């Protein structure tokens, strides 16, 4: 196997990976970015509505309000000190993106334009605030492009279409990763002092998802197999507005611009579920409301979807009811200008013109709050006390800091990428200066190469596509928006059967080496099965409802017993793994503790975990 | 409905498949609103796992699945069955070496992109208040169209001038340069225009217009190239360009 030696190996070239690469190389590290996709194909580019930062360009705003919203949005599972860092660093990070040339939309004062987004408020929940900095409805695209362009400028070394498939751990220290060069099918060793996972989420565990086909959770699955626990896996966000049946994301920015959700009775039903924030309540709340409307027989045509209506006459009618200033009223031109990509998606895929008709939407699997546990400098931590695994780093969706807690607020994924990608990159630069090279073991890469050959030789009857579809369906039916012990047990049982077929009955048609996507998809399916399994298991164990994890048999949040992060470990043999979940990692409540120390009376404390009301 | 796919295939790794050949697949129960990408997936997942293509986002924003569908460059995820009919011919985009089936070597394409300094340059001191640089929304809109590019290569590989001469930087690279040349905050327009005045720069464009209808993002590619040509001719870029003059 060919061996490449670089101080830092960045795995994944989306927002977090590129940010880490930029900062690690600016800090003097020799960096290689290894990515299974060309960088500009990464899913950061699909993010639409905006990146939250308390710039205060249009409304009075402060980072502490953003912190509060993030903690409340996470249903108090968010680590409070981390949320504060997120909100404070967000301001610098967004300004810095602008300095890198990112073409944000502008206000009449020539500053970065901002829009409303779900759960983002001023003065601790007083009213919705314009905080999401945006470039039309393709903010993620512009972030991805800008960061890639800056990497070209800074001559960062890329290994495009190299898929990382294993991590090399020597005596508890990470010595690098193993990757397969897709174009040739050859294995390569990347020997590094630091290995930085920025490899994205695993929405493809579910059948209706906003996620790209490539979001198969490779990094998280590899880490789990090599001894890293995964944190808070039971919390997976369903975004309320995916295009019906397809799952393609319709940004919350549509509701930020005044769009409303309507049921089959013509009712704006969110007024009942969230009297104050209404359609801009946090995502878990809105997704559940859509499911409940469906159960009550009020989905459109009884088919499990509702209408998202951004027609100017509808929006303006509600604006008038709310007593909004006439200058806020919108016309067709506003919609065209502010949501061009959304209009394009609906016109292309549905033949629906949102300026004239409402859009059919349903909840879509969207974002992993959980993942590889890290501290606020993107160092991977492997136990409840925060012990660092030397040489291992993670940021972005694949990581769990945890700033999103039990439910992520809209825009905070992009904030997470740039803030923790940057902090991690700086930390890596510092680390590689002092760290020694860990020698590679003689058999590095041998185990994963053998596993690949096993897959390639598959001569059974189960095509990867069939197993994947069955997994996605059982996850949708049993480990979705609402869960019970019964559904979760069904999910676990189904997954066990699918894993058995994956091990013993795979059918692979393509036996060649050049760009073998048949084997690639099968290996990725193995990652998805592992992650689906640990998701179902932690969801089974957590006997309460919190944020995106909604148990119908345990409907209340239970802070007394469950105010803790989950950590799930793989035990047993690699070929036949079992799992062990622990719920002993404390949630950081330091902002609340400070309020108590300062003698602030309970009813004036902002960070005390209370019931979430929107 | 029933749809017949005729797909151009090639696998250098399998004896007998090194040279390109055509293979037909029949799909039943196809809905007219299905994406062509979903149909290619059905072939791969139900009939022949060796069919090879790139794809990721499946909704037209990542730019992975550019291919020639019924003779026209398209993203397979952004074209529906009802738009292509019951007989669909799929082949790799032209002008780049084929690696396998519908997968081509994208390196020459990205190399051209990197030639035009596709990154923001401004070495002036940052605003003293520590905040963003200022720009009017009108100035921002000058280059809005070309910010939409997803580097899928549909335009460049639809261009006869590029087919004739692979050293031509091609429409996508010019679009990439345009995005910065017309950004009031950027300071490297002269360097970029110098690069694009070279023999393999914009003057290889013969205004054939294939690029514009090929763009899945509806970028007015030919117009952007025209604006760059005009900027080179005038030796300056800001404030004086009448779009009408280009055509």
CSV table of C-alpha atoms in Angstrom, one decimal, chain A residues 137-464:
chain,number,residue,atom,x,y,z
A,137,UNK,CA,-31.5,30.7,-0.4
A,138,UNK,CA,-28.1,29.1,-1.1
A,139,UNK,CA,-26.1,30.2,1.9
A,140,UNK,CA,-24.5,26.8,2.3
A,141,UNK,CA,-23.5,26.7,-1.4
A,142,UNK,CA,-21.8,30.0,-1.0
A,143,UNK,CA,-20.0,28.9,2.2
A,144,UNK,CA,-18.7,25.8,0.5
A,145,UNK,CA,-17.6,27.6,-2.6
A,146,UNK,CA,-15.9,30.3,-0.6
A,147,UNK,CA,-14.0,28.0,1.6
A,148,UNK,CA,-12.9,25.7,-1.3
A,149,UNK,CA,-11.8,28.8,-3.2
A,150,UNK,CA,-9.7,29.9,-0.2
A,151,UNK,CA,-8.2,26.5,0.0
A,152,UNK,CA,-7.1,26.7,-3.6
A,153,UNK,CA,-5.7,30.1,-2.9
A,154,UNK,CA,-3.7,28.7,0.1
A,155,UNK,CA,-2.6,25.7,-1.9
A,156,UNK,CA,-4.1,23.1,0.4
A,157,UNK,CA,-3.4,19.5,-0.8
A,158,UNK,CA,-6.5,17.6,-1.8
A,159,UNK,CA,-7.0,13.9,-2.4
A,160,UNK,CA,-10.4,13.9,-4.1
A,161,UNK,CA,-12.4,10.8,-4.5
A,162,UNK,CA,-10.4,8.9,-1.9
A,163,UNK,CA,-12.8,7.3,0.5
A,164,UNK,CA,-11.6,6.8,4.1
A,165,UNK,CA,-12.6,3.4,5.3
A,166,UNK,CA,-10.6,2.8,8.5
A,167,UNK,CA,-8.7,4.5,11.3
A,168,UNK,CA,-5.3,3.3,12.5
A,169,UNK,CA,-5.2,3.2,16.3
A,170,UNK,CA,-1.9,2.3,18.1
A,171,UNK,CA,-2.1,2.0,21.8
A,172,UNK,CA,-5.0,4.4,22.1
A,173,UNK,CA,-3.4,7.1,19.8
A,174,UNK,CA,-4.6,7.7,16.2
A,175,UNK,CA,-1.8,7.2,13.7
A,176,UNK,CA,-3.7,7.9,10.6
A,177,UNK,CA,-6.4,6.5,8.3
A,178,UNK,CA,-6.8,4.0,5.5
A,179,UNK,CA,-8.5,5.2,2.2
A,180,UNK,CA,-9.5,3.6,-1.0
A,181,UNK,CA,-8.7,5.5,-4.2
A,182,UNK,CA,-12.1,5.2,-6.0
A,183,UNK,CA,-10.7,5.7,-9.5
A,184,UNK,CA,-8.3,2.7,-9.2
A,185,UNK,CA,-9.6,0.7,-6.3
A,186,UNK,CA,-6.2,0.8,-4.6
A,187,UNK,CA,-5.8,1.2,-0.8
A,188,UNK,CA,-3.6,4.0,0.6
A,189,UNK,CA,-2.4,4.7,4.1
A,190,UNK,CA,-2.5,8.3,5.3
A,191,UNK,CA,0.0,8.5,8.1
A,192,UNK,CA,-0.7,11.6,10.2
A,193,UNK,CA,-0.2,13.1,13.7
A,194,UNK,CA,-3.7,14.3,13.6
A,195,UNK,CA,-6.8,12.7,11.9
A,196,UNK,CA,-9.7,15.1,11.7
A,197,UNK,CA,-13.2,13.6,10.9
A,198,UNK,CA,-15.4,16.1,9.1
A,199,UNK,CA,-17.3,13.5,7.2
A,200,UNK,CA,-20.9,14.5,7.7
A,201,UNK,CA,-24.1,12.8,8.8
A,202,UNK,CA,-26.2,9.7,8.1
A,203,UNK,CA,-29.6,10.8,7.1
A,204,UNK,CA,-29.6,7.9,4.6
A,205,UNK,CA,-30.6,5.6,7.4
A,206,UNK,CA,-34.2,6.8,6.7
A,207,UNK,CA,-36.3,6.5,3.6
A,208,UNK,CA,-37.5,10.1,3.4
A,209,UNK,CA,-34.5,12.4,3.9
A,210,UNK,CA,-33.1,15.7,2.8
A,211,UNK,CA,-29.6,14.1,2.8
A,212,UNK,CA,-27.4,13.3,-0.1
A,213,UNK,CA,-26.9,9.7,-1.1
A,214,UNK,CA,-23.3,10.0,0.1
A,215,UNK,CA,-24.3,10.8,3.7
A,216,UNK,CA,-23.7,7.4,5.0
A,217,UNK,CA,-22.0,8.3,8.3
A,218,UNK,CA,-18.6,6.7,7.3
A,219,UNK,CA,-16.6,8.7,9.9
A,220,UNK,CA,-18.8,8.0,12.8
A,221,UNK,CA,-19.1,4.3,12.0
A,222,UNK,CA,-15.3,4.0,11.6
A,223,UNK,CA,-14.8,5.7,15.0
A,224,UNK,CA,-17.3,3.5,16.7
A,225,UNK,CA,-15.6,0.4,15.3
A,226,UNK,CA,-12.2,1.6,16.6
A,227,UNK,CA,-13.2,2.2,20.2
A,228,UNK,CA,-14.7,5.7,20.2
A,229,UNK,CA,-18.2,5.9,21.8
A,230,UNK,CA,-20.9,7.8,20.0
A,231,UNK,CA,-22.8,10.4,21.9
A,232,UNK,CA,-26.6,11.2,21.9
A,233,UNK,CA,-27.3,9.0,18.9
A,234,UNK,CA,-31.0,8.8,19.8
A,235,UNK,CA,-31.5,12.5,18.8
A,236,UNK,CA,-32.0,12.8,15.0
A,237,UNK,CA,-33.8,15.8,13.6
A,238,UNK,CA,-36.7,15.5,11.2
A,239,UNK,CA,-37.0,18.8,9.4
A,240,UNK,CA,-40.7,19.7,9.1
A,241,UNK,CA,-40.7,20.8,5.5
A,242,UNK,CA,-39.4,18.3,3.0
A,243,UNK,CA,-40.9,18.0,-0.4
A,244,UNK,CA,-43.7,15.4,-0.2
A,245,UNK,CA,-42.3,11.9,-0.9
A,246,UNK,CA,-38.9,13.1,-2.1
A,247,UNK,CA,-37.7,14.7,1.1
A,248,UNK,CA,-35.9,17.5,-0.6
A,249,UNK,CA,-35.4,20.3,1.9
A,250,UNK,CA,-37.6,23.4,1.7
A,251,UNK,CA,-35.8,25.9,3.9
A,252,UNK,CA,-37.2,27.3,7.1
A,253,UNK,CA,-36.4,30.6,5.5
A,254,UNK,CA,-39.7,30.2,3.6
A,255,UNK,CA,-41.5,30.5,7.0
A,256,UNK,CA,-38.9,33.2,8.0
A,257,UNK,CA,-40.2,35.2,5.1
A,258,UNK,CA,-43.8,34.7,6.3
A,259,UNK,CA,-44.8,31.4,4.8
A,260,UNK,CA,-47.3,29.4,6.9
A,261,UNK,CA,-48.3,25.7,7.3
A,262,UNK,CA,-51.9,24.9,6.5
A,263,UNK,CA,-53.8,21.6,7.0
A,264,UNK,CA,-56.7,20.1,5.0
A,265,UNK,CA,-59.2,22.3,6.9
A,266,UNK,CA,-57.4,25.5,5.6
A,267,UNK,CA,-56.2,26.1,9.2
A,268,UNK,CA,-52.9,27.6,10.2
A,269,UNK,CA,-52.5,24.8,12.7
A,270,UNK,CA,-49.3,25.9,14.3
A,271,UNK,CA,-51.2,28.6,16.1
A,272,UNK,CA,-52.6,25.8,18.3
A,273,UNK,CA,-49.2,24.1,19.0
A,274,UNK,CA,-47.0,27.1,19.5
A,275,UNK,CA,-49.2,30.2,20.1
A,276,UNK,CA,-46.2,32.6,20.2
A,277,UNK,CA,-43.6,31.4,17.7
A,278,UNK,CA,-46.3,29.6,15.6
A,279,UNK,CA,-44.7,28.3,12.3
A,280,UNK,CA,-41.3,29.3,13.6
A,281,UNK,CA,-41.3,27.1,16.7
A,282,UNK,CA,-38.3,24.8,16.8
A,283,UNK,CA,-38.2,22.0,14.2
A,284,UNK,CA,-39.0,19.1,16.5
A,285,UNK,CA,-42.2,20.8,17.7
A,286,UNK,CA,-43.3,21.6,14.1
A,287,UNK,CA,-42.6,18.1,12.8
A,288,UNK,CA,-44.6,16.5,15.6
A,289,UNK,CA,-47.4,18.9,14.9
A,290,UNK,CA,-47.6,17.7,11.3
A,291,UNK,CA,-47.7,14.1,12.4
A,292,UNK,CA,-50.4,14.9,14.9
A,293,UNK,CA,-52.5,16.7,12.3
A,294,UNK,CA,-52.1,13.7,10.0
A,295,UNK,CA,-53.2,11.3,12.8
A,296,UNK,CA,-56.2,13.5,13.4
A,297,UNK,CA,-57.2,13.2,9.8
A,298,UNK,CA,-56.3,16.7,8.8
A,299,UNK,CA,-53.4,16.1,6.4
A,300,UNK,CA,-54.1,17.0,2.8
A,301,UNK,CA,-56.1,14.3,1.0
A,302,UNK,CA,-55.2,12.2,4.1
A,303,UNK,CA,-51.8,11.4,2.6
A,304,UNK,CA,-49.6,12.5,5.4
A,305,UNK,CA,-48.6,15.9,4.1
A,306,UNK,CA,-49.6,19.5,4.7
A,307,UNK,CA,-49.3,22.7,2.7
A,308,UNK,CA,-46.6,25.3,3.0
A,309,UNK,CA,-48.0,28.5,1.7
A,310,UNK,CA,-45.8,31.5,0.8
A,311,UNK,CA,-48.2,33.0,-1.7
A,312,UNK,CA,-48.1,36.8,-1.1
A,313,UNK,CA,-51.9,37.0,-0.5
A,314,UNK,CA,-51.7,34.4,2.2
A,315,UNK,CA,-48.6,35.8,3.9
A,316,UNK,CA,-49.9,39.4,3.8
A,317,UNK,CA,-53.2,38.3,5.2
A,318,UNK,CA,-51.5,36.9,8.3
A,319,UNK,CA,-49.1,39.8,8.5
A,320,UNK,CA,-52.1,42.1,8.6
A,321,UNK,CA,-53.8,40.0,11.3
A,322,UNK,CA,-50.6,40.2,13.4
A,323,UNK,CA,-50.6,44.0,12.9
A,324,UNK,CA,-47.3,44.0,11.0
A,325,UNK,CA,-46.2,47.2,9.3
A,326,UNK,CA,-47.4,47.4,5.7
A,327,UNK,CA,-43.8,47.9,4.5
A,328,UNK,CA,-43.1,44.3,5.6
A,329,UNK,CA,-45.7,43.0,3.2
A,330,UNK,CA,-44.4,40.9,0.4
A,331,UNK,CA,-45.1,40.6,-3.3
A,332,UNK,CA,-44.3,37.9,-6.0
A,333,UNK,CA,-41.0,39.7,-6.6
A,334,UNK,CA,-39.9,39.3,-3.0
A,335,UNK,CA,-40.5,35.5,-3.2
A,336,UNK,CA,-38.6,35.2,-6.5
A,337,UNK,CA,-35.7,37.2,-5.2
A,338,UNK,CA,-35.3,35.7,-1.8
A,339,UNK,CA,-36.2,32.1,-2.5
A,340,UNK,CA,-35.1,31.4,-6.1
A,341,UNK,CA,-33.8,27.9,-5.5
A,342,UNK,CA,-36.9,26.8,-3.6
A,343,UNK,CA,-39.1,28.0,-6.5
A,344,UNK,CA,-36.8,26.1,-8.9
A,345,UNK,CA,-37.1,22.9,-6.9
A,346,UNK,CA,-40.9,23.0,-6.7
A,347,UNK,CA,-41.3,23.9,-10.4
A,348,UNK,CA,-38.9,21.2,-11.5
A,349,UNK,CA,-39.9,18.3,-9.3
A,350,UNK,CA,-43.6,19.0,-8.5
A,351,UNK,CA,-44.7,21.3,-11.3
A,352,UNK,CA,-45.9,23.5,-8.5
A,353,UNK,CA,-45.3,27.3,-8.6
A,354,UNK,CA,-45.0,28.4,-5.0
A,355,UNK,CA,-45.9,32.0,-6.0
A,356,UNK,CA,-49.3,30.7,-7.1
A,357,UNK,CA,-49.9,27.4,-5.2
A,358,UNK,CA,-49.0,26.0,-1.8
A,359,UNK,CA,-46.2,23.4,-1.6
A,360,UNK,CA,-46.9,19.9,-0.3
A,361,UNK,CA,-44.5,19.1,2.5
A,362,UNK,CA,-43.8,16.4,5.1
A,363,UNK,CA,-41.2,15.9,7.8
A,364,UNK,CA,-37.9,14.6,6.4
A,365,UNK,CA,-34.9,13.0,8.2
A,366,UNK,CA,-32.4,15.9,8.3
A,367,UNK,CA,-29.7,16.1,10.9
A,368,UNK,CA,-27.8,14.1,13.5
A,369,UNK,CA,-27.5,16.0,16.7
A,370,UNK,CA,-25.3,13.1,18.0
A,371,UNK,CA,-22.0,11.8,16.8
A,372,UNK,CA,-18.4,11.5,17.7
A,373,UNK,CA,-18.0,13.2,21.1
A,374,UNK,CA,-15.6,16.2,21.2
A,375,UNK,CA,-14.7,19.0,23.5
A,376,UNK,CA,-14.9,22.7,22.3
A,377,UNK,CA,-11.6,22.4,20.5
A,378,UNK,CA,-12.8,19.5,18.3
A,379,UNK,CA,-10.6,17.0,20.2
A,380,UNK,CA,-12.3,13.6,20.3
A,381,UNK,CA,-13.2,12.5,23.9
A,382,UNK,CA,-13.9,8.9,24.7
A,383,UNK,CA,-15.4,8.8,28.1
A,384,UNK,CA,-17.9,10.5,30.4
A,385,UNK,CA,-15.1,12.5,32.0
A,386,UNK,CA,-13.8,14.0,28.7
A,387,UNK,CA,-10.6,12.0,28.3
A,388,UNK,CA,-9.0,13.0,25.0
A,389,UNK,CA,-8.0,10.4,22.4
A,390,UNK,CA,-4.6,11.7,21.2
A,391,UNK,CA,-4.5,12.5,17.5
A,392,UNK,CA,-8.3,12.3,16.9
A,393,UNK,CA,-10.4,15.3,16.0
A,394,UNK,CA,-14.0,15.8,14.7
A,395,UNK,CA,-16.2,18.7,13.7
A,396,UNK,CA,-19.4,19.4,11.9
A,397,UNK,CA,-22.4,17.0,11.7
A,398,UNK,CA,-20.4,13.9,12.4
A,399,UNK,CA,-19.3,15.4,15.8
A,400,UNK,CA,-21.2,16.0,19.0
A,401,UNK,CA,-19.8,18.9,21.0
A,402,UNK,CA,-22.8,19.1,22.2
A,403,UNK,CA,-24.1,22.4,21.1
A,404,UNK,CA,-27.4,21.1,19.6
A,405,UNK,CA,-28.5,19.0,22.5
A,406,UNK,CA,-31.7,17.2,21.8
A,407,UNK,CA,-32.7,19.4,18.9
A,408,UNK,CA,-30.7,21.7,16.6
A,409,UNK,CA,-31.9,25.2,15.7
A,410,UNK,CA,-32.1,26.2,12.1
A,411,UNK,CA,-28.8,27.8,10.9
A,412,UNK,CA,-26.8,26.4,13.7
A,413,UNK,CA,-25.4,23.6,11.6
A,414,UNK,CA,-23.5,26.1,9.5
A,415,UNK,CA,-22.5,28.0,12.6
A,416,UNK,CA,-21.2,24.7,14.1
A,417,UNK,CA,-19.1,24.0,10.9
A,418,UNK,CA,-17.3,27.2,10.8
A,419,UNK,CA,-16.9,27.7,14.5
A,420,UNK,CA,-15.7,24.3,15.5
A,421,UNK,CA,-13.9,23.6,12.1
A,422,UNK,CA,-11.9,26.8,12.8
A,423,UNK,CA,-11.2,26.0,16.5
A,424,UNK,CA,-10.3,22.5,15.6
A,425,UNK,CA,-8.0,23.6,12.8
A,426,UNK,CA,-6.1,25.9,15.2
A,427,UNK,CA,-5.9,23.2,17.8
A,428,UNK,CA,-4.5,20.7,15.2
A,429,UNK,CA,-1.8,23.2,14.1
A,430,UNK,CA,-0.7,23.6,17.7
A,431,UNK,CA,-0.8,19.8,18.4
A,432,UNK,CA,1.2,18.7,15.5
A,433,UNK,CA,4.1,21.1,16.4
A,434,UNK,CA,4.6,19.2,19.7
A,435,UNK,CA,3.5,15.7,18.9
A,436,UNK,CA,5.7,12.8,17.8
A,437,UNK,CA,4.9,10.5,14.9
A,438,UNK,CA,3.2,7.3,16.0
A,439,UNK,CA,4.8,4.5,14.0
A,440,UNK,CA,2.5,2.6,11.8
A,441,UNK,CA,1.8,-1.0,12.7
A,442,UNK,CA,3.0,-3.6,10.2
A,443,UNK,CA,-0.5,-4.7,9.2
A,444,UNK,CA,-2.0,-1.3,8.8
A,445,UNK,CA,-4.9,-1.4,6.4
A,446,UNK,CA,-4.9,-5.2,6.2
A,447,UNK,CA,-8.1,-5.8,8.1
A,448,UNK,CA,-10.2,-3.3,6.0
A,449,UNK,CA,-8.7,-4.6,2.7
A,450,UNK,CA,-9.8,-8.1,3.7
A,451,UNK,CA,-13.3,-6.8,4.6
A,452,UNK,CA,-13.5,-5.1,1.2
A,453,UNK,CA,-12.5,-8.4,-0.5
A,454,UNK,CA,-15.2,-10.2,1.4
A,455,UNK,CA,-17.8,-7.7,0.2
A,456,UNK,CA,-16.5,-7.8,-3.4
A,457,UNK,CA,-16.7,-11.6,-3.4
A,458,UNK,CA,-20.4,-11.5,-2.3
A,459,UNK,CA,-22.3,-14.2,-4.2
A,460,UNK,CA,-25.5,-14.4,-2.2
A,461,UNK,CA,-29.0,-13.1,-3.0
A,462,UNK,CA,-29.2,-9.8,-1.2
A,463,UNK,CA,-28.4,-6.8,-3.2
A,464,UNK,CA,-27.1,-3.8,-1.2
